Every structure is written in structure tokens, then in C-alpha cells.
mmCIF file with all atom_site columns, C-alpha atoms and ligand atoms in Angstrom:
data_model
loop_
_atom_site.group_PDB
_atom_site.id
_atom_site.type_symbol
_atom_site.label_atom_id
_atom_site.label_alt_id
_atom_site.label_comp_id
_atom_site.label_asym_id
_atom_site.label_entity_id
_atom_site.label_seq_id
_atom_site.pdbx_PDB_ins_code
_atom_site.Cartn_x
_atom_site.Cartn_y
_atom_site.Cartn_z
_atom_site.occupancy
_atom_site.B_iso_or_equiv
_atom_site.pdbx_formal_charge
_atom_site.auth_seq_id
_atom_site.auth_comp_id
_atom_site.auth_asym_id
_atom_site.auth_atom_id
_atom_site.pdbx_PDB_model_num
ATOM   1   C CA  . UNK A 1 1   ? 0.000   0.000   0.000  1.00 0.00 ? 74  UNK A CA  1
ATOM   2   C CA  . UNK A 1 2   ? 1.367   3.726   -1.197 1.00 0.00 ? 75  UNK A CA  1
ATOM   3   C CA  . UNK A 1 3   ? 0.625   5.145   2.324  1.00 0.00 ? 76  UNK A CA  1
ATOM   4   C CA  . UNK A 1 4   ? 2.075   8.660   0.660  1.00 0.00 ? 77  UNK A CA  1
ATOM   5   C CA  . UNK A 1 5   ? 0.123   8.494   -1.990 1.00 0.00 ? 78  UNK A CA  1
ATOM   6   C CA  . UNK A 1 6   ? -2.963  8.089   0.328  1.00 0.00 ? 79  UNK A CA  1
ATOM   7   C CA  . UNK A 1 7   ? -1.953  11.063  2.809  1.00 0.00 ? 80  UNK A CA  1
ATOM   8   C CA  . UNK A 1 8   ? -1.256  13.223  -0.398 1.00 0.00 ? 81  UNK A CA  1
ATOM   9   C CA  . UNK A 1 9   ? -5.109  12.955  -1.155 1.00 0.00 ? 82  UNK A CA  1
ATOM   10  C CA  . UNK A 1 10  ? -6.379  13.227  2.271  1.00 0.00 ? 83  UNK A CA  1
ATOM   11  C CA  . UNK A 1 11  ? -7.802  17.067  2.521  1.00 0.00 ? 84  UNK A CA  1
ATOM   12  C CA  . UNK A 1 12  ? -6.808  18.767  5.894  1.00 0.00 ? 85  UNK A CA  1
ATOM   13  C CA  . UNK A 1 13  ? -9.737  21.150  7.128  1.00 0.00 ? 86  UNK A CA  1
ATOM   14  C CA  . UNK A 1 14  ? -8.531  23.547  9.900  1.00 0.00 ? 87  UNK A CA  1
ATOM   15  C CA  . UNK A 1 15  ? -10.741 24.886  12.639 1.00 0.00 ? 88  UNK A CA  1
ATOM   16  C CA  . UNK A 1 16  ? -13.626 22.846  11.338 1.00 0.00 ? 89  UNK A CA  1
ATOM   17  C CA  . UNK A 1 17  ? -15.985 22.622  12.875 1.00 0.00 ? 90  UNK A CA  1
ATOM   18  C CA  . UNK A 1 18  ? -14.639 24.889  15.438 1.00 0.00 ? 91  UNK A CA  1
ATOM   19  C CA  . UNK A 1 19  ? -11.708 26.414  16.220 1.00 0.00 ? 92  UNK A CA  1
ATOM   20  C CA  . UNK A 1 20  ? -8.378  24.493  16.993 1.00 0.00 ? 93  UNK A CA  1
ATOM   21  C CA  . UNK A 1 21  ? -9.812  21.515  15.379 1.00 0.00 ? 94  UNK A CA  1
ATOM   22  C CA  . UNK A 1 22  ? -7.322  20.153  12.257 1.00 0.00 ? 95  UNK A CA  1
ATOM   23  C CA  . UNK A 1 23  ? -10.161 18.306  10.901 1.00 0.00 ? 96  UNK A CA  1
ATOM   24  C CA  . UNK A 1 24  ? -8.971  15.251  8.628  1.00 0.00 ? 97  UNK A CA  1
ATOM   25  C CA  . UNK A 1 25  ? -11.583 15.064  5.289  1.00 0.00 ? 98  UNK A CA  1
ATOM   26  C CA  . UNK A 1 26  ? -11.672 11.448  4.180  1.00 0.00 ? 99  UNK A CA  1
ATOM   27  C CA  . UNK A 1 27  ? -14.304 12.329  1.117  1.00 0.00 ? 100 UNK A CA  1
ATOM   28  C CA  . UNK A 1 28  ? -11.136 13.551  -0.729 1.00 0.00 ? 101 UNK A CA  1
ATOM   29  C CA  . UNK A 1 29  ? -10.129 9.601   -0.294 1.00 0.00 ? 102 UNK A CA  1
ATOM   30  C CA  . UNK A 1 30  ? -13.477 8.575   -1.162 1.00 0.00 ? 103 UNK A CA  1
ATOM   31  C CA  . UNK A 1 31  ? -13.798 9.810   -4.526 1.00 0.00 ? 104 UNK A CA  1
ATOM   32  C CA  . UNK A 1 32  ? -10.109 9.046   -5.542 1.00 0.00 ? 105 UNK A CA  1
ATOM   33  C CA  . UNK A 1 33  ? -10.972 5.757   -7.915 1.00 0.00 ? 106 UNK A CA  1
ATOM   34  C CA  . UNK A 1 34  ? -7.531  4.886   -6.960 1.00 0.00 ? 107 UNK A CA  1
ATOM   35  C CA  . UNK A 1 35  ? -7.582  5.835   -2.934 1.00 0.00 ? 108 UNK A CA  1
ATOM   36  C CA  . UNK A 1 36  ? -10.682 3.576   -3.260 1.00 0.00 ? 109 UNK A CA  1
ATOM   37  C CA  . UNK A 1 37  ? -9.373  0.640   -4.592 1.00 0.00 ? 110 UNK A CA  1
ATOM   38  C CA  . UNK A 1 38  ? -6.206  0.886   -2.944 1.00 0.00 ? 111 UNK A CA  1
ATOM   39  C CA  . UNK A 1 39  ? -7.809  1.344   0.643  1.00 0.00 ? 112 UNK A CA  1
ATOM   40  C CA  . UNK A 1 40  ? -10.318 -1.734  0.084  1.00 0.00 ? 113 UNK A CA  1
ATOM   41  C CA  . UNK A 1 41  ? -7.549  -4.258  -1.523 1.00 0.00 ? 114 UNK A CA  1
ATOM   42  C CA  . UNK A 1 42  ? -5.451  -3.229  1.843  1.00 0.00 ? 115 UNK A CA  1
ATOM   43  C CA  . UNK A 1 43  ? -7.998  -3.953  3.800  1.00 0.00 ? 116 UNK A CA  1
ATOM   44  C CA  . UNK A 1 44  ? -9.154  -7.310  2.060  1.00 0.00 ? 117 UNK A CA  1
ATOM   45  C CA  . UNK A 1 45  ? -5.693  -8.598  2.354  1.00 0.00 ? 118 UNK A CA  1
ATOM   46  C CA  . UNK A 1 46  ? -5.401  -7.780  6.300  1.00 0.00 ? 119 UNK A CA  1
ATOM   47  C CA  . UNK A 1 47  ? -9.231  -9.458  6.862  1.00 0.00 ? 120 UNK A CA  1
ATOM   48  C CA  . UNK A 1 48  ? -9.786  -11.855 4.331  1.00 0.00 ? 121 UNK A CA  1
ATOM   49  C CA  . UNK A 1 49  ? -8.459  -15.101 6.384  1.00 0.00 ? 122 UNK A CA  1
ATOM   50  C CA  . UNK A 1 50  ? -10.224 -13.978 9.845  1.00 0.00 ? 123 UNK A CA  1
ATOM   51  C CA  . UNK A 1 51  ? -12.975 -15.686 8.772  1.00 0.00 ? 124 UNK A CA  1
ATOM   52  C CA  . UNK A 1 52  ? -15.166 -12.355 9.766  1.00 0.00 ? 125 UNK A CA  1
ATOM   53  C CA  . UNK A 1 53  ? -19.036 -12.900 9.325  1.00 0.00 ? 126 UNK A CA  1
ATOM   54  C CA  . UNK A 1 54  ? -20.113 -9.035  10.056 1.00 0.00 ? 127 UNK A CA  1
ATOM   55  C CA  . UNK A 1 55  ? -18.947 -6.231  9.528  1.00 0.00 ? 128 UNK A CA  1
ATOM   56  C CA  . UNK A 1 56  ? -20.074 -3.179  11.631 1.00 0.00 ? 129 UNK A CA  1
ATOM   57  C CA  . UNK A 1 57  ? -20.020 0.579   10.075 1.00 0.00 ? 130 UNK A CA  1
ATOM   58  C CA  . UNK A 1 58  ? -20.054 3.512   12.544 1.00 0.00 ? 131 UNK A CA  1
ATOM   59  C CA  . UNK A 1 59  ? -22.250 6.299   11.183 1.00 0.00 ? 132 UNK A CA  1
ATOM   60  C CA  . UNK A 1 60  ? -21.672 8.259   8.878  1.00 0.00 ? 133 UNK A CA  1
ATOM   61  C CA  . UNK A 1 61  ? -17.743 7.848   7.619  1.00 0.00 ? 134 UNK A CA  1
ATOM   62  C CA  . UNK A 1 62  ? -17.684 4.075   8.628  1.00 0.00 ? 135 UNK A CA  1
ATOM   63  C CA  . UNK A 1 63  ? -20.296 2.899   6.304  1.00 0.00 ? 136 UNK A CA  1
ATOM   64  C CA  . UNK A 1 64  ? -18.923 3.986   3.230  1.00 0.00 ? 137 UNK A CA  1
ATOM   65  C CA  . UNK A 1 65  ? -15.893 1.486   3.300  1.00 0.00 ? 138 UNK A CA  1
ATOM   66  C CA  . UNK A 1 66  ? -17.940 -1.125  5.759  1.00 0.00 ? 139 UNK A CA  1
ATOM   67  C CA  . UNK A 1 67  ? -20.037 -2.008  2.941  1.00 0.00 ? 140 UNK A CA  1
ATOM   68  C CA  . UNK A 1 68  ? -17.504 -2.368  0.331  1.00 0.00 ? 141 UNK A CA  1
ATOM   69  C CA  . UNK A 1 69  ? -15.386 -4.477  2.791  1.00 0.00 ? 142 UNK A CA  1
ATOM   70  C CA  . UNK A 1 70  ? -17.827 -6.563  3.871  1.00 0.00 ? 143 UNK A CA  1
ATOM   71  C CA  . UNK A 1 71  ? -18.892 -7.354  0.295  1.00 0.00 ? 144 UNK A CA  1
ATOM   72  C CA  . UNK A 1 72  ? -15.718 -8.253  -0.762 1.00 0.00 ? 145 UNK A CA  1
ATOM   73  C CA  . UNK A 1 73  ? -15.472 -10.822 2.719  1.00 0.00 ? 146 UNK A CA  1
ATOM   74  C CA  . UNK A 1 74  ? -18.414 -12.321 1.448  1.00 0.00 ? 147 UNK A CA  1
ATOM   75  C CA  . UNK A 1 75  ? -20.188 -10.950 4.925  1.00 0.00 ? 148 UNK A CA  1
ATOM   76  C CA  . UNK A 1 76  ? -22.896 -8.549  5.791  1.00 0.00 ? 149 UNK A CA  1
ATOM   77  C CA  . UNK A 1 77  ? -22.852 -5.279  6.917  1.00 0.00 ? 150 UNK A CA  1
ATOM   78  C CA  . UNK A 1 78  ? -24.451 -3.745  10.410 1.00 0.00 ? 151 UNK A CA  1
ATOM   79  C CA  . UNK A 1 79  ? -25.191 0.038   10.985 1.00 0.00 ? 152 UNK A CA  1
ATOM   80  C CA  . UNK A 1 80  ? -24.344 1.575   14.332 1.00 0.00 ? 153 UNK A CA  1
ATOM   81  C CA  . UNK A 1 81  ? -26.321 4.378   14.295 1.00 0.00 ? 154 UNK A CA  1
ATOM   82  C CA  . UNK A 1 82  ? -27.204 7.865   15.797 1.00 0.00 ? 155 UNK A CA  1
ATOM   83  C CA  . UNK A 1 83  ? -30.269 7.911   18.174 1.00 0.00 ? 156 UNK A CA  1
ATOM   84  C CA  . UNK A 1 84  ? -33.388 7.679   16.579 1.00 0.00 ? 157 UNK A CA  1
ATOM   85  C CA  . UNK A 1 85  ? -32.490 6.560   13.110 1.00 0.00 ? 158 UNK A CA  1
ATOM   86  C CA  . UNK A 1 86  ? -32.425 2.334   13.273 1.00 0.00 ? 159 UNK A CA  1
ATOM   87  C CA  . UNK A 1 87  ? -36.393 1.507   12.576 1.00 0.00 ? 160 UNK A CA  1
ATOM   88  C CA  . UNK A 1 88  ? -36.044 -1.975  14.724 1.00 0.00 ? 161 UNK A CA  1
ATOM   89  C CA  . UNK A 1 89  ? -36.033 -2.268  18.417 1.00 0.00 ? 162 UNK A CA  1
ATOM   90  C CA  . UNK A 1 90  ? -32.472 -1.138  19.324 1.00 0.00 ? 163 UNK A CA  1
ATOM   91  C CA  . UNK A 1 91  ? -29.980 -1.178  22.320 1.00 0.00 ? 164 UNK A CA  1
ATOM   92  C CA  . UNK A 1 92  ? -27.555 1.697   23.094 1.00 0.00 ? 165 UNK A CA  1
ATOM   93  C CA  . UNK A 1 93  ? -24.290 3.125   24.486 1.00 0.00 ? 166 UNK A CA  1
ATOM   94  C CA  . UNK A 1 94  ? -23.249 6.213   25.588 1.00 0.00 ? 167 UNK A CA  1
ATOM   95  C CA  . UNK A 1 95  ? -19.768 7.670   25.291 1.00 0.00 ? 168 UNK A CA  1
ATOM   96  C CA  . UNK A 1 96  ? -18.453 10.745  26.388 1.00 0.00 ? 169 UNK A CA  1
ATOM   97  C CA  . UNK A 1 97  ? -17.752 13.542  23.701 1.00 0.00 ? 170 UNK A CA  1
ATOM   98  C CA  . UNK A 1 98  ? -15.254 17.186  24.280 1.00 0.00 ? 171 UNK A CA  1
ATOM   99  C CA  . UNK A 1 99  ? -19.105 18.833  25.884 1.00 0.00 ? 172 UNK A CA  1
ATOM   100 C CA  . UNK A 1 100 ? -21.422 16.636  27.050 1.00 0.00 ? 173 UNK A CA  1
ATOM   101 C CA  . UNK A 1 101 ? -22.656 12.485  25.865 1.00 0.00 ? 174 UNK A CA  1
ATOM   102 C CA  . UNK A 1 102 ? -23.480 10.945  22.843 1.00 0.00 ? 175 UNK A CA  1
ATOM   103 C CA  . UNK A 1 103 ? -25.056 7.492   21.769 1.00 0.00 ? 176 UNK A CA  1
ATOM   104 C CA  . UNK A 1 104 ? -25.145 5.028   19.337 1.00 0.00 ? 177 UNK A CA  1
ATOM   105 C CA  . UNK A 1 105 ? -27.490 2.481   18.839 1.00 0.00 ? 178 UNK A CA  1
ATOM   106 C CA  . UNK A 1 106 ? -27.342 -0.668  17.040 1.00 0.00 ? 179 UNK A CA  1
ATOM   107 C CA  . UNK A 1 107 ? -30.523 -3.548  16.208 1.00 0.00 ? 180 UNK A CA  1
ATOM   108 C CA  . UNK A 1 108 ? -31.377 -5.966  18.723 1.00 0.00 ? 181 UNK A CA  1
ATOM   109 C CA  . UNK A 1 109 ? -31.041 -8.675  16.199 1.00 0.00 ? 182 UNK A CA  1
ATOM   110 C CA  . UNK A 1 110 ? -27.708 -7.310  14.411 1.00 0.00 ? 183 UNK A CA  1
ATOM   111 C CA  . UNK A 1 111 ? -25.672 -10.230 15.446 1.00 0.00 ? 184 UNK A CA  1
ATOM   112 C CA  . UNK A 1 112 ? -25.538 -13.850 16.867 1.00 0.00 ? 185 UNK A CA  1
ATOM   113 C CA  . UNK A 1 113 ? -23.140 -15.103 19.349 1.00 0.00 ? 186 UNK A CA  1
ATOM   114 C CA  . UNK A 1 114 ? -21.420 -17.040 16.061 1.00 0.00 ? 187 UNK A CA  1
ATOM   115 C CA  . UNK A 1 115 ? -20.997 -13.846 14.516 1.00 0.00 ? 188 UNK A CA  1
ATOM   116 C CA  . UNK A 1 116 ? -16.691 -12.828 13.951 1.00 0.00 ? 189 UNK A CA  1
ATOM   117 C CA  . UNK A 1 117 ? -17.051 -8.795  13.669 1.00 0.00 ? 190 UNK A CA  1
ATOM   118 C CA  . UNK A 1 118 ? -15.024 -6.433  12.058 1.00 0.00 ? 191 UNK A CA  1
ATOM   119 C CA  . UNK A 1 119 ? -16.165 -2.762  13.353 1.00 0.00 ? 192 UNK A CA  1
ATOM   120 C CA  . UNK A 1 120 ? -15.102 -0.002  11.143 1.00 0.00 ? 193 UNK A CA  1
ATOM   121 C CA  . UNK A 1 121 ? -15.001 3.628   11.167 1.00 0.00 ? 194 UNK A CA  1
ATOM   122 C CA  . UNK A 1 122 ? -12.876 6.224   9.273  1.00 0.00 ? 195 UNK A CA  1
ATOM   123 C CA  . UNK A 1 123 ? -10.286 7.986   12.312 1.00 0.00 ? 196 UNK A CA  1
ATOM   124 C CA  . UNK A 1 124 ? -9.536  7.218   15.971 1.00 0.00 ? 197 UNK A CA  1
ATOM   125 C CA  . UNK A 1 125 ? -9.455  10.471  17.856 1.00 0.00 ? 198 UNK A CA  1
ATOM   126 C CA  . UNK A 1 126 ? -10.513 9.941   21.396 1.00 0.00 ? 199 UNK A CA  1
ATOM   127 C CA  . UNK A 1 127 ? -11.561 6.393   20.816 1.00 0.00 ? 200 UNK A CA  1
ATOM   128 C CA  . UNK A 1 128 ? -15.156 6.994   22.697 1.00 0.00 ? 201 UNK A CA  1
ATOM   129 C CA  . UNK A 1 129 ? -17.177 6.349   19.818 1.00 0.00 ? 202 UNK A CA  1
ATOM   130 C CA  . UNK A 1 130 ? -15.288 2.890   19.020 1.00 0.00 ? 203 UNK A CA  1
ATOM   131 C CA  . UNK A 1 131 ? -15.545 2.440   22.940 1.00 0.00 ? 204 UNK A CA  1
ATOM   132 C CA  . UNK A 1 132 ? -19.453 2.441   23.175 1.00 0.00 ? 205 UNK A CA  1
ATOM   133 C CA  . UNK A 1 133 ? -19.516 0.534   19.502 1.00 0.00 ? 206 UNK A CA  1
ATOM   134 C CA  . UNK A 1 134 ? -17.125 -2.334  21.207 1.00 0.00 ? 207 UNK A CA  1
ATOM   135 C CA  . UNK A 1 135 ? -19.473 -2.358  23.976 1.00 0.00 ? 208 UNK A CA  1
ATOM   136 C CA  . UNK A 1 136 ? -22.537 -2.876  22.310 1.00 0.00 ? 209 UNK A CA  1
ATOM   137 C CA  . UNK A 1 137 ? -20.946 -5.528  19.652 1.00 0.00 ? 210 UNK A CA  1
ATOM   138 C CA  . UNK A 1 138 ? -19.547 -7.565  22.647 1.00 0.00 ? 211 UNK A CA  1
ATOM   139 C CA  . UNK A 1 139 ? -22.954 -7.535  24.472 1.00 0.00 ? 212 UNK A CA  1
ATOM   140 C CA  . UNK A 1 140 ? -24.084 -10.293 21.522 1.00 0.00 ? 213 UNK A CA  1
ATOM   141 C CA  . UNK A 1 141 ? -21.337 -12.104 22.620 1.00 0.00 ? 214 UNK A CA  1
ATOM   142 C CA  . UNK A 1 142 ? -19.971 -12.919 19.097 1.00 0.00 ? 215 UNK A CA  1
ATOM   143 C CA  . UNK A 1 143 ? -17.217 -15.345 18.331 1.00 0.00 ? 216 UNK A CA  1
ATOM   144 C CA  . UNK A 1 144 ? -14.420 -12.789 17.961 1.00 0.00 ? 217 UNK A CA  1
ATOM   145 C CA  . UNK A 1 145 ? -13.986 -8.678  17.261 1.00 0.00 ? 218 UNK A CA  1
ATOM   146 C CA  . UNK A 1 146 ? -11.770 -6.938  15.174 1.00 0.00 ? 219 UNK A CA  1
ATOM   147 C CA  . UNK A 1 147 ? -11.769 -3.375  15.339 1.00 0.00 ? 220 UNK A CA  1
ATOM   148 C CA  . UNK A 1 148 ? -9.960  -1.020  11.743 1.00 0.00 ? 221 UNK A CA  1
ATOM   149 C CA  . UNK A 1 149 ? -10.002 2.563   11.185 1.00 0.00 ? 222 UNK A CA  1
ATOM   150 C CA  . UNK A 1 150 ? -8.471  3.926   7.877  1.00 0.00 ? 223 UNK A CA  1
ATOM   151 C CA  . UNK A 1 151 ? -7.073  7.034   10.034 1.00 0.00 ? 224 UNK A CA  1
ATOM   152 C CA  . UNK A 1 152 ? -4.886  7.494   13.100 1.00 0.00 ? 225 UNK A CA  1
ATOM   153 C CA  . UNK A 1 153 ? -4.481  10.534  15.035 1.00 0.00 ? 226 UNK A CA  1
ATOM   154 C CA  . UNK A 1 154 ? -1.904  10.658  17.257 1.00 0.00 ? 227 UNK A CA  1
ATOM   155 C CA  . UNK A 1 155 ? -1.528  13.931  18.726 1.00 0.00 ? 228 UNK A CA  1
ATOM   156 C CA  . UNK A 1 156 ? -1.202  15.606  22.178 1.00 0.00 ? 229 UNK A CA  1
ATOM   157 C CA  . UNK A 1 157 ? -3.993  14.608  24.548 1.00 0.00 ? 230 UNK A CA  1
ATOM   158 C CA  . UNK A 1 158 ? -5.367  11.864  21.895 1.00 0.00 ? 231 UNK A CA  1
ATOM   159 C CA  . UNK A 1 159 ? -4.946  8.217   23.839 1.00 0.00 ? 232 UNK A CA  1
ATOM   160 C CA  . UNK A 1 160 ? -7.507  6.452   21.371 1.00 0.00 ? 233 UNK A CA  1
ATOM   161 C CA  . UNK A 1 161 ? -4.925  3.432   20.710 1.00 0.00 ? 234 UNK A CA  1
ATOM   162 C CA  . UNK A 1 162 ? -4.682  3.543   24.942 1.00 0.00 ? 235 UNK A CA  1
ATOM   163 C CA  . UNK A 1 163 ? -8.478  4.355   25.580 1.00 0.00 ? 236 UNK A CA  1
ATOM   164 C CA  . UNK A 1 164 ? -9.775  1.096   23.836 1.00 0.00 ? 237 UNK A CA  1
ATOM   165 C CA  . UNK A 1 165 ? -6.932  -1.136  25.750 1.00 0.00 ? 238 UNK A CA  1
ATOM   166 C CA  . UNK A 1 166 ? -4.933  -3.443  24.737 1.00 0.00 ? 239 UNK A CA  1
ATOM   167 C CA  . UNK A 1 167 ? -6.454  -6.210  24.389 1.00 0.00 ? 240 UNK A CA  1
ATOM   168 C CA  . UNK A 1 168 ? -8.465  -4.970  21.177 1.00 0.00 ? 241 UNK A CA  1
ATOM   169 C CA  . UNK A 1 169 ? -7.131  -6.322  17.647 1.00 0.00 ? 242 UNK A CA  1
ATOM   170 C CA  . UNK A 1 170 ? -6.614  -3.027  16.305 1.00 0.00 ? 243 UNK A CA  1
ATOM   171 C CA  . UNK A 1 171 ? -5.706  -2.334  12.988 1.00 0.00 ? 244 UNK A CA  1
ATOM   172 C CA  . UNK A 1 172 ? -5.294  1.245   11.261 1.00 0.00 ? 245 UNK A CA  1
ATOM   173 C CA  . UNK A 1 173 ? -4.071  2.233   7.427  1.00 0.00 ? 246 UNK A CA  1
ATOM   174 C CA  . UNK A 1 174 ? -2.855  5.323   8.068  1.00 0.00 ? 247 UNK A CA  1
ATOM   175 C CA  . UNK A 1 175 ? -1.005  7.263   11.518 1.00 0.00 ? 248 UNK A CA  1
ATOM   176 C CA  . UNK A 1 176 ? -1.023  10.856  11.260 1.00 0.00 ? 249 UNK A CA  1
ATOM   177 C CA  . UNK A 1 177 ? 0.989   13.002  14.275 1.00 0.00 ? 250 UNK A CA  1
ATOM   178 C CA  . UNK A 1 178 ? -0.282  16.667  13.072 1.00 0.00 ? 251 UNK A CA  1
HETATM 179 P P1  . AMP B 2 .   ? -13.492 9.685   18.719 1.00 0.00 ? 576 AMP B P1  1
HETATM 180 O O1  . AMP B 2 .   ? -14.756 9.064   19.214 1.00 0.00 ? 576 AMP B O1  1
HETATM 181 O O2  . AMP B 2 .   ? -13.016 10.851  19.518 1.00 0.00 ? 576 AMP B O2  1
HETATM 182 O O3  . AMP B 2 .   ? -12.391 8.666   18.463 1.00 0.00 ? 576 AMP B O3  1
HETATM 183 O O4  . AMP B 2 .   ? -13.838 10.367  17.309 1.00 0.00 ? 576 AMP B O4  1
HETATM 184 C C1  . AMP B 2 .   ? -13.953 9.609   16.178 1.00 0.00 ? 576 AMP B C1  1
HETATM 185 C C2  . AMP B 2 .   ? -15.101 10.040  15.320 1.00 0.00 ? 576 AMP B C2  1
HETATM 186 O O5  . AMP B 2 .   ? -15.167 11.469  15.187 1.00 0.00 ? 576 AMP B O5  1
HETATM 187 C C3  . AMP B 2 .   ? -14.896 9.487   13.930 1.00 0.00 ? 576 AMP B C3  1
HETATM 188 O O6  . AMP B 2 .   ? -16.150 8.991   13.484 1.00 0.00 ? 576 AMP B O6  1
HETATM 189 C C4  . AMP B 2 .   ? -14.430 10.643  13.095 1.00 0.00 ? 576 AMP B C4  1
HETATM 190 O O7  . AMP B 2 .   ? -15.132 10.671  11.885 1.00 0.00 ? 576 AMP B O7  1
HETATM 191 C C5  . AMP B 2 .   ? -14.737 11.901  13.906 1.00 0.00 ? 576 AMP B C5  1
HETATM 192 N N1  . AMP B 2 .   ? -13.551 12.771  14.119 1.00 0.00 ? 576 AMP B N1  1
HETATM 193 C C6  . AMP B 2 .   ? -12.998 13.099  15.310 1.00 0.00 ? 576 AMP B C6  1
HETATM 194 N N2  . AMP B 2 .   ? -11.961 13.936  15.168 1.00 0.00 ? 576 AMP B N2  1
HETATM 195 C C7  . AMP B 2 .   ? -11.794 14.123  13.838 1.00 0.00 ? 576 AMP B C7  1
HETATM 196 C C8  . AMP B 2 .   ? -10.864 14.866  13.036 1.00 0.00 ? 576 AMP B C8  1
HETATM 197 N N3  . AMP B 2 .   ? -9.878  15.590  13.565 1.00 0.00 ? 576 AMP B N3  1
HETATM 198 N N4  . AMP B 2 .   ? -10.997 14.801  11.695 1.00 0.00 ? 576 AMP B N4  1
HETATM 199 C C9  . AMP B 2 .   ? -12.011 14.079  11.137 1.00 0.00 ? 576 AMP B C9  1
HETATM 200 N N5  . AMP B 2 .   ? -12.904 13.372  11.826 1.00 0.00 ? 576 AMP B N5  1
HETATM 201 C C10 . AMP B 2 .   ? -12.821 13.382  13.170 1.00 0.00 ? 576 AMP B C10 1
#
């Protein structure tokens, strides 16, 4: 994988959306037909012997390469979602955010204890929203969980890597320090 060639098309957006934030613009990635394919064949060839059955997509970033992966592992694809927005009976978590809490929710009926997850989403920051997706993915009690993110940050302050412990099968494309 041409990690440079993958920064190079990753679009920095300072102070959005508010001030001091360095905001990291993945839809740059997105529509680069070779980013794409580049991304997904990286990912295929980390996953594709895990055996993974599901593969979970954290709204909004994480669905966008979720669904291609999990295509392409032969496995189906689970939205964690915003409050509100699943149709289904749901069960949520609650995470911690810079002001104040935020939830995700995810279908009662998402996955079965013989499920092996991959949970997706595009950057670890704080970790908190992978945090309250972990802990509603292990409450099914699958067979195994993998957790990816295309996007590192690793800046002052940021402990994502530390906040979701090390006993999670992390994997991440891409380690940014600014
Ligand atoms: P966290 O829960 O703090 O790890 O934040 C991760 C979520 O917030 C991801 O879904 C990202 O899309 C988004 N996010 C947080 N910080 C940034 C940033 N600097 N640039 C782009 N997205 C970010």
C-alpha cells in the first residue's frame, strides 16, 4: 500500500468545525478511484483469512468502506447508528464527547453469538465512539472482534490506541501526528 500516496489525497480542514480543530476530510479519499481501490484491496488482504461474518459501520464515515469491505469478505454489513435513526427495536451506548454524551445504537437482532465482527469507522481520535460501539458488539457475545479505522491521530492529549486497551485487535491504514 502507497501510504504517501494516500496522505497526499487526504484534505486537511482547519478549525472545522470549530476552532483548533485540524479536521482530517476522508471524502477527498473517497472519490479518488484509486484511494478507493487501494484502501479496500489493503484492507481485504489484512481481513480476508479472519474468517469475519459481520462487519459493523459507525455512522456516517464508517459505512462507506464497511459495505464495500464486507462485500468483498463475502459478509454482511451492520449500521451503528445515531439515536433515533435504526427503525427496529435497538440497544444503546453512551460515550463521552469534548461537551457533554453521545449514543449510538445498534438492532437488537444485528448479530448472533457465532458472529466474527469487524467494526469499522474512518479515524480514531478519542476512541469513545469505538468504545461504546465495542461495547454494544460484545454484548451479543460474538465469536471474535476486530476493530480497523483507515485514520490514526496521534496527537497531544489523543490516547484512542490507549483508551480502547490493549487487548483490542486493532488495525489502522494510516497514523497521522499533526
Ligand atoms: P473519537 O470518538 O473521539 O475517536 O472520534 C472519532 C469520530 O469522530 C470518527 O467517526 C471521526 O469521523 C470523527 N472525528 C474526530 N476527530 C476528527 C478529526 N480531527 N478529523 C475528522 N474526523 C474526526
Amino acid at each position: 500500500m502507497d501510504k504517501d500516496f494516500l496522505i497526499a489525497n487526504l484534505r486537511n480542514i482547519p478549525d472545522f468545525p470549530k476552532p483548533g480543530i485540524q479536521f482530517k476530510d476522508v471524502s477527498t479519499l473517497y472519490k479518488n478511484a484509486a484511494c478507493l481501490k487501494e484502501m479496500i484491496a489493503e484492507l481485504v488482504k489484512i481481513y480476508r483469512d479472519k474468517g469475519i461474518t459481520k462487519v459493523v459501520g459507525i455512522e456516517s464515515r464508517g459505512f462507506v468502506l464497511g459495505a464495500m469491505l464486507a462485500s468483498e469478505l463475502n459478509a454482511g454489513f451492520v449500521m451503528c447508528r445515531k439515536p433515533g435513526k435504526l427503525p427496529g427495536e435497538t440497544r444503546q451506548a453512551s460515550y463521552e464527547k469534548e461537551y457533554g454524551v453521545d449514543t449510538i445504537e445498534i438492532h437488537t437482532d444485528a448479530i448472533e453469538e457465532g458472529d466474527i465482527v469487524l467494526i469499522h469507522d474512518d479515524l480514531l481520535a478519542t476512541g469513545g465512539s469505538m468504545k461504546a460501539a465495542l461495547e454494544l458488539v460484545n454484548s451479543f457475545h460474538p465469536k471474535q472482534v476486530f476493530v480497523n479505522f483507515l485514520i490514526e491521530l496521534r496527537m497531544e492529549g489523543l490516547k484512542g490506541r490507549e483508551a480502547l486497551g490493549e487487548n483490542t485487535d486493532l488495525t489502522t491504514l494510516l497514523t497521522l501526528h499533526e
